mmCIF file of N, CA and C in Angstrom:
data_model
loop_
_atom_site.group_PDB
_atom_site.id
_atom_site.type_symbol
_atom_site.label_atom_id
_atom_site.label_comp_id
_atom_site.label_asym_id
_atom_site.label_seq_id
_atom_site.Cartn_x
_atom_site.Cartn_y
_atom_site.Cartn_z
ATOM 1 N N MET A 1 -25.279 14.454 3.248
ATOM 2 C CA MET A 1 -24.205 15.336 2.900
ATOM 3 C C MET A 1 -23.287 15.560 4.096
ATOM 4 N N ARG A 2 -23.858 15.672 5.274
ATOM 5 C CA ARG A 2 -23.035 15.888 6.470
ATOM 6 C C ARG A 2 -22.166 14.680 6.768
ATOM 7 N N VAL A 3 -22.713 13.499 6.571
ATOM 8 C CA VAL A 3 -21.944 12.279 6.801
ATOM 9 C C VAL A 3 -20.778 12.212 5.823
ATOM 10 N N LEU A 4 -21.039 12.518 4.562
ATOM 11 C CA LEU A 4 -19.984 12.526 3.557
ATOM 12 C C LEU A 4 -18.921 13.556 3.915
ATOM 13 N N GLY A 5 -19.341 14.746 4.307
ATOM 14 C CA GLY A 5 -18.393 15.783 4.701
ATOM 15 C C GLY A 5 -17.557 15.361 5.892
ATOM 16 N N ALA A 6 -18.198 14.736 6.878
ATOM 17 C CA ALA A 6 -17.468 14.265 8.060
ATOM 18 C C ALA A 6 -16.458 13.184 7.677
ATOM 19 N N ARG A 7 -16.839 12.296 6.760
ATOM 20 C CA ARG A 7 -15.915 11.256 6.299
ATOM 21 C C ARG A 7 -14.718 11.871 5.600
ATOM 22 N N GLN A 8 -14.963 12.868 4.772
ATOM 23 C CA GLN A 8 -13.864 13.499 4.043
ATOM 24 C C GLN A 8 -12.925 14.244 4.991
ATOM 25 N N VAL A 9 -13.467 14.922 5.989
ATOM 26 C CA VAL A 9 -12.625 15.615 6.970
ATOM 27 C C VAL A 9 -11.813 14.606 7.773
ATOM 28 N N ALA A 10 -12.456 13.529 8.226
ATOM 29 C CA ALA A 10 -11.741 12.499 8.988
ATOM 30 C C ALA A 10 -10.632 11.868 8.143
ATOM 31 N N GLN A 11 -10.918 11.603 6.894
ATOM 32 C CA GLN A 11 -9.916 11.023 6.000
ATOM 33 C C GLN A 11 -8.751 11.990 5.798
ATOM 34 N N ALA A 12 -9.054 13.273 5.624
ATOM 35 C CA ALA A 12 -7.999 14.274 5.430
ATOM 36 C C ALA A 12 -7.125 14.402 6.674
ATOM 37 N N VAL A 13 -7.737 14.388 7.849
ATOM 38 C CA VAL A 13 -6.971 14.476 9.096
ATOM 39 C C VAL A 13 -6.084 13.251 9.255
ATOM 40 N N LEU A 14 -6.631 12.075 9.038
ATOM 41 C CA LEU A 14 -5.854 10.842 9.161
ATOM 42 C C LEU A 14 -4.709 10.813 8.152
ATOM 43 N N THR A 15 -4.989 11.190 6.920
ATOM 44 C CA THR A 15 -3.953 11.193 5.888
ATOM 45 C C THR A 15 -2.885 12.238 6.194
ATOM 46 N N GLY A 16 -3.287 13.380 6.719
ATOM 47 C CA GLY A 16 -2.331 14.433 7.045
ATOM 48 C C GLY A 16 -1.461 14.122 8.241
ATOM 49 N N THR A 17 -2.033 13.406 9.215
ATOM 50 C CA THR A 17 -1.274 13.125 10.438
ATOM 51 C C THR A 17 -0.516 11.806 10.373
ATOM 52 N N ARG A 18 -1.002 10.866 9.604
ATOM 53 C CA ARG A 18 -0.349 9.558 9.475
ATOM 54 C C ARG A 18 -0.330 9.118 8.016
ATOM 55 N N PRO A 19 0.479 9.752 7.199
ATOM 56 C CA PRO A 19 0.465 9.444 5.761
ATOM 57 C C PRO A 19 1.233 8.168 5.407
ATOM 58 N N SER A 20 0.887 7.073 6.078
ATOM 59 C CA SER A 20 1.551 5.798 5.784
ATOM 60 C C SER A 20 1.031 5.240 4.464
ATOM 61 N N HIS A 21 1.746 4.266 3.953
ATOM 62 C CA HIS A 21 1.331 3.636 2.704
ATOM 63 C C HIS A 21 -0.065 3.028 2.839
ATOM 64 N N ALA A 22 -0.327 2.363 3.947
ATOM 65 C CA ALA A 22 -1.630 1.722 4.159
ATOM 66 C C ALA A 22 -2.759 2.756 4.186
ATOM 67 N N VAL A 23 -2.520 3.887 4.840
ATOM 68 C CA VAL A 23 -3.541 4.940 4.900
ATOM 69 C C VAL A 23 -3.787 5.514 3.515
ATOM 70 N N LEU A 24 -2.718 5.714 2.743
ATOM 71 C CA LEU A 24 -2.872 6.230 1.381
ATOM 72 C C LEU A 24 -3.626 5.248 0.487
ATOM 73 N N VAL A 25 -3.322 3.967 0.614
ATOM 74 C CA VAL A 25 -4.024 2.949 -0.177
ATOM 75 C C VAL A 25 -5.507 2.932 0.183
ATOM 76 N N LEU A 26 -5.798 2.933 1.469
ATOM 77 C CA LEU A 26 -7.191 2.907 1.920
ATOM 78 C C LEU A 26 -7.938 4.161 1.458
ATOM 79 N N GLY A 27 -7.332 5.325 1.639
ATOM 80 C CA GLY A 27 -7.983 6.568 1.229
ATOM 81 C C GLY A 27 -8.221 6.634 -0.270
ATOM 82 N N THR A 28 -7.241 6.192 -1.038
ATOM 83 C CA THR A 28 -7.388 6.184 -2.494
ATOM 84 C C THR A 28 -8.513 5.245 -2.914
ATOM 85 N N GLY A 29 -8.583 4.090 -2.276
ATOM 86 C CA GLY A 29 -9.656 3.138 -2.579
ATOM 87 C C GLY A 29 -11.029 3.682 -2.234
ATOM 88 N N VAL A 30 -11.129 4.322 -1.081
ATOM 89 C CA VAL A 30 -12.407 4.903 -0.664
ATOM 90 C C VAL A 30 -12.836 5.996 -1.639
ATOM 91 N N ASP A 31 -11.883 6.838 -2.052
ATOM 92 C CA ASP A 31 -12.220 7.901 -3.006
ATOM 93 C C ASP A 31 -12.638 7.326 -4.357
ATOM 94 N N ALA A 32 -11.977 6.280 -4.814
ATOM 95 C CA ALA A 32 -12.339 5.654 -6.089
ATOM 96 C C ALA A 32 -13.735 5.022 -6.006
ATOM 97 N N LEU A 33 -14.023 4.356 -4.900
ATOM 98 C CA LEU A 33 -15.364 3.774 -4.719
ATOM 99 C C LEU A 33 -16.430 4.857 -4.646
ATOM 100 N N HIS A 34 -16.099 5.951 -3.993
ATOM 101 C CA HIS A 34 -17.053 7.058 -3.902
ATOM 102 C C HIS A 34 -17.342 7.617 -5.299
ATOM 103 N N ALA A 35 -16.297 7.795 -6.098
ATOM 104 C CA ALA A 35 -16.492 8.285 -7.470
ATOM 105 C C ALA A 35 -17.384 7.325 -8.254
ATOM 106 N N ALA A 36 -17.128 6.037 -8.137
ATOM 107 C CA ALA A 36 -17.934 5.043 -8.852
ATOM 108 C C ALA A 36 -19.394 5.084 -8.396
ATOM 109 N N SER A 37 -19.614 5.245 -7.102
ATOM 110 C CA SER A 37 -20.996 5.281 -6.603
ATOM 111 C C SER A 37 -21.731 6.521 -7.103
ATOM 112 N N MET A 38 -21.018 7.632 -7.245
ATOM 113 C CA MET A 38 -21.652 8.848 -7.750
ATOM 114 C C MET A 38 -21.983 8.727 -9.240
ATOM 115 N N VAL A 39 -21.147 8.057 -10.008
ATOM 116 C CA VAL A 39 -21.459 7.808 -11.421
ATOM 117 C C VAL A 39 -22.697 6.919 -11.515
ATOM 118 N N PHE A 40 -22.757 5.901 -10.671
ATOM 119 C CA PHE A 40 -23.916 5.012 -10.629
ATOM 120 C C PHE A 40 -25.182 5.802 -10.296
ATOM 121 N N LEU A 41 -25.083 6.690 -9.293
ATOM 122 C CA LEU A 41 -26.231 7.515 -8.928
ATOM 123 C C LEU A 41 -26.654 8.403 -10.101
ATOM 124 N N ALA A 42 -25.687 8.987 -10.787
ATOM 125 C CA ALA A 42 -25.995 9.860 -11.923
ATOM 126 C C ALA A 42 -26.724 9.115 -13.038
ATOM 127 N N LEU A 43 -26.410 7.849 -13.198
ATOM 128 C CA LEU A 43 -27.066 7.055 -14.237
ATOM 129 C C LEU A 43 -28.541 6.815 -13.944
ATOM 130 N N PHE A 44 -28.892 6.771 -12.666
ATOM 131 C CA PHE A 44 -30.253 6.372 -12.294
ATOM 132 C C PHE A 44 -31.116 7.469 -11.684
ATOM 133 N N ASP A 45 -30.559 8.633 -11.439
ATOM 134 C CA ASP A 45 -31.359 9.712 -10.851
ATOM 135 C C ASP A 45 -31.101 11.008 -11.623
ATOM 136 N N ARG A 46 -32.030 11.350 -12.482
ATOM 137 C CA ARG A 46 -31.864 12.547 -13.330
ATOM 138 C C ARG A 46 -31.798 13.822 -12.507
ATOM 139 N N ARG A 47 -32.567 13.876 -11.418
ATOM 140 C CA ARG A 47 -32.580 15.082 -10.586
ATOM 141 C C ARG A 47 -31.209 15.380 -9.987
ATOM 142 N N LEU A 48 -30.495 14.350 -9.609
ATOM 143 C CA LEU A 48 -29.209 14.514 -8.939
ATOM 144 C C LEU A 48 -28.014 14.350 -9.878
ATOM 145 N N ARG A 49 -28.270 14.182 -11.155
ATOM 146 C CA ARG A 49 -27.195 13.860 -12.104
ATOM 147 C C ARG A 49 -26.052 14.877 -12.076
ATOM 148 N N ARG A 50 -26.362 16.132 -12.189
ATOM 149 C CA ARG A 50 -25.306 17.155 -12.256
ATOM 150 C C ARG A 50 -24.472 17.163 -10.964
ATOM 151 N N ALA A 51 -25.118 17.154 -9.825
ATOM 152 C CA ALA A 51 -24.392 17.163 -8.548
ATOM 153 C C ALA A 51 -23.586 15.883 -8.369
ATOM 154 N N ALA A 52 -24.170 14.750 -8.745
ATOM 155 C CA ALA A 52 -23.471 13.474 -8.600
ATOM 156 C C ALA A 52 -22.231 13.415 -9.489
ATOM 157 N N LEU A 53 -22.347 13.911 -10.708
ATOM 158 C CA LEU A 53 -21.187 13.905 -11.602
ATOM 159 C C LEU A 53 -20.103 14.869 -11.123
ATOM 160 N N ALA A 54 -20.506 16.021 -10.611
ATOM 161 C CA ALA A 54 -19.524 16.954 -10.058
ATOM 162 C C ALA A 54 -18.792 16.309 -8.881
ATOM 163 N N ASP A 55 -19.533 15.657 -8.012
ATOM 164 C CA ASP A 55 -18.939 14.986 -6.863
ATOM 165 C C ASP A 55 -18.040 13.837 -7.314
ATOM 166 N N ALA A 56 -18.452 13.126 -8.359
ATOM 167 C CA ALA A 56 -17.635 12.023 -8.880
ATOM 168 C C ALA A 56 -16.297 12.538 -9.392
ATOM 169 N N PHE A 57 -16.305 13.664 -10.096
ATOM 170 C CA PHE A 57 -15.052 14.218 -10.608
ATOM 171 C C PHE A 57 -14.139 14.681 -9.471
ATOM 172 N N ILE A 58 -14.714 15.255 -8.434
ATOM 173 C CA ILE A 58 -13.914 15.673 -7.281
ATOM 174 C C ILE A 58 -13.301 14.454 -6.596
ATOM 175 N N ALA A 59 -14.107 13.423 -6.365
ATOM 176 C CA ALA A 59 -13.604 12.208 -5.732
ATOM 177 C C ALA A 59 -12.539 11.539 -6.600
ATOM 178 N N LEU A 60 -12.736 11.568 -7.898
ATOM 179 C CA LEU A 60 -11.744 11.004 -8.811
ATOM 180 C C LEU A 60 -10.433 11.796 -8.729
ATOM 181 N N GLY A 61 -10.540 13.101 -8.574
ATOM 182 C CA GLY A 61 -9.343 13.921 -8.393
ATOM 183 C C GLY A 61 -8.598 13.558 -7.120
ATOM 184 N N PHE A 62 -9.340 13.350 -6.027
ATOM 185 C CA PHE A 62 -8.713 12.934 -4.768
ATOM 186 C C PHE A 62 -8.047 11.569 -4.925
ATOM 187 N N ALA A 63 -8.729 10.650 -5.600
ATOM 188 C CA ALA A 63 -8.152 9.314 -5.820
ATOM 189 C C ALA A 63 -6.890 9.412 -6.665
ATOM 190 N N GLY A 64 -6.920 10.253 -7.683
ATOM 191 C CA GLY A 64 -5.743 10.437 -8.526
ATOM 192 C C GLY A 64 -4.584 11.031 -7.755
ATOM 193 N N ALA A 65 -4.874 12.001 -6.898
ATOM 194 C CA ALA A 65 -3.824 12.602 -6.070
ATOM 195 C C ALA A 65 -3.235 11.559 -5.116
ATOM 196 N N GLY A 66 -4.093 10.758 -4.514
ATOM 197 C CA GLY A 66 -3.609 9.702 -3.621
ATOM 198 C C GLY A 66 -2.742 8.698 -4.354
ATOM 199 N N PHE A 67 -3.165 8.325 -5.547
ATOM 200 C CA PHE A 67 -2.390 7.372 -6.343
ATOM 201 C C PHE A 67 -1.033 7.966 -6.712
ATOM 202 N N THR A 68 -1.027 9.240 -7.083
ATOM 203 C CA THR A 68 0.230 9.905 -7.435
ATOM 204 C C THR A 68 1.181 9.933 -6.244
ATOM 205 N N ILE A 69 0.668 10.267 -5.085
ATOM 206 C CA ILE A 69 1.502 10.293 -3.881
ATOM 207 C C ILE A 69 2.038 8.895 -3.579
ATOM 208 N N MET A 70 1.184 7.889 -3.702
ATOM 209 C CA MET A 70 1.629 6.516 -3.420
ATOM 210 C C MET A 70 2.730 6.081 -4.366
ATOM 211 N N THR A 71 2.643 6.461 -5.617
ATOM 212 C CA THR A 71 3.618 5.985 -6.600
ATOM 213 C C THR A 71 4.907 6.792 -6.596
ATOM 214 N N THR A 72 4.900 7.973 -5.970
ATOM 215 C CA THR A 72 6.117 8.771 -5.918
ATOM 216 C C THR A 72 6.829 8.652 -4.581
ATOM 217 N N ARG A 73 6.259 7.918 -3.668
ATOM 218 C CA ARG A 73 6.884 7.699 -2.362
ATOM 219 C C ARG A 73 7.044 6.214 -2.118
ATOM 220 N N GLY A 74 8.050 5.862 -1.384
ATOM 221 C CA GLY A 74 8.251 4.472 -1.014
ATOM 222 C C GLY A 74 7.304 4.082 0.106
ATOM 223 N N ARG A 75 7.347 2.845 0.510
ATOM 224 C CA ARG A 75 6.469 2.382 1.593
ATOM 225 C C ARG A 75 6.774 3.068 2.922
ATOM 226 N N GLY A 76 7.985 3.565 3.079
ATOM 227 C CA GLY A 76 8.350 4.259 4.320
ATOM 228 C C GLY A 76 7.939 5.709 4.332
ATOM 229 N N GLY A 77 7.268 6.191 3.269
ATOM 230 C CA GLY A 77 6.816 7.561 3.213
ATOM 231 C C GLY A 77 7.835 8.491 2.570
ATOM 232 N N ARG A 78 8.986 7.961 2.180
ATOM 233 C CA ARG A 78 10.004 8.793 1.556
ATOM 234 C C ARG A 78 9.803 8.838 0.053
ATOM 235 N N ARG A 79 10.273 9.917 -0.547
ATOM 236 C CA ARG A 79 10.187 10.028 -2.010
ATOM 237 C C ARG A 79 11.085 8.974 -2.649
ATOM 238 N N VAL A 80 10.598 8.422 -3.758
ATOM 239 C CA VAL A 80 11.355 7.398 -4.483
ATOM 240 C C VAL A 80 12.268 8.066 -5.472
#
């Protein structure tokens, strides 16, 4: 959990300080993969199912927000 938290904080700092297109693409991809891994975990571990699904929905929300930002801004970071 601490490693995941540290990754999320590092990603938020990087995205906040350097919101380039490449950083947004990478962050969105990482969040989408994280959501997928949590769904996979929920399928195979009944004990962790509720927590894994909650985490998957949060990660999916972050991925959706990243995708929205990417599609409303140009590659230079300006709004389209």
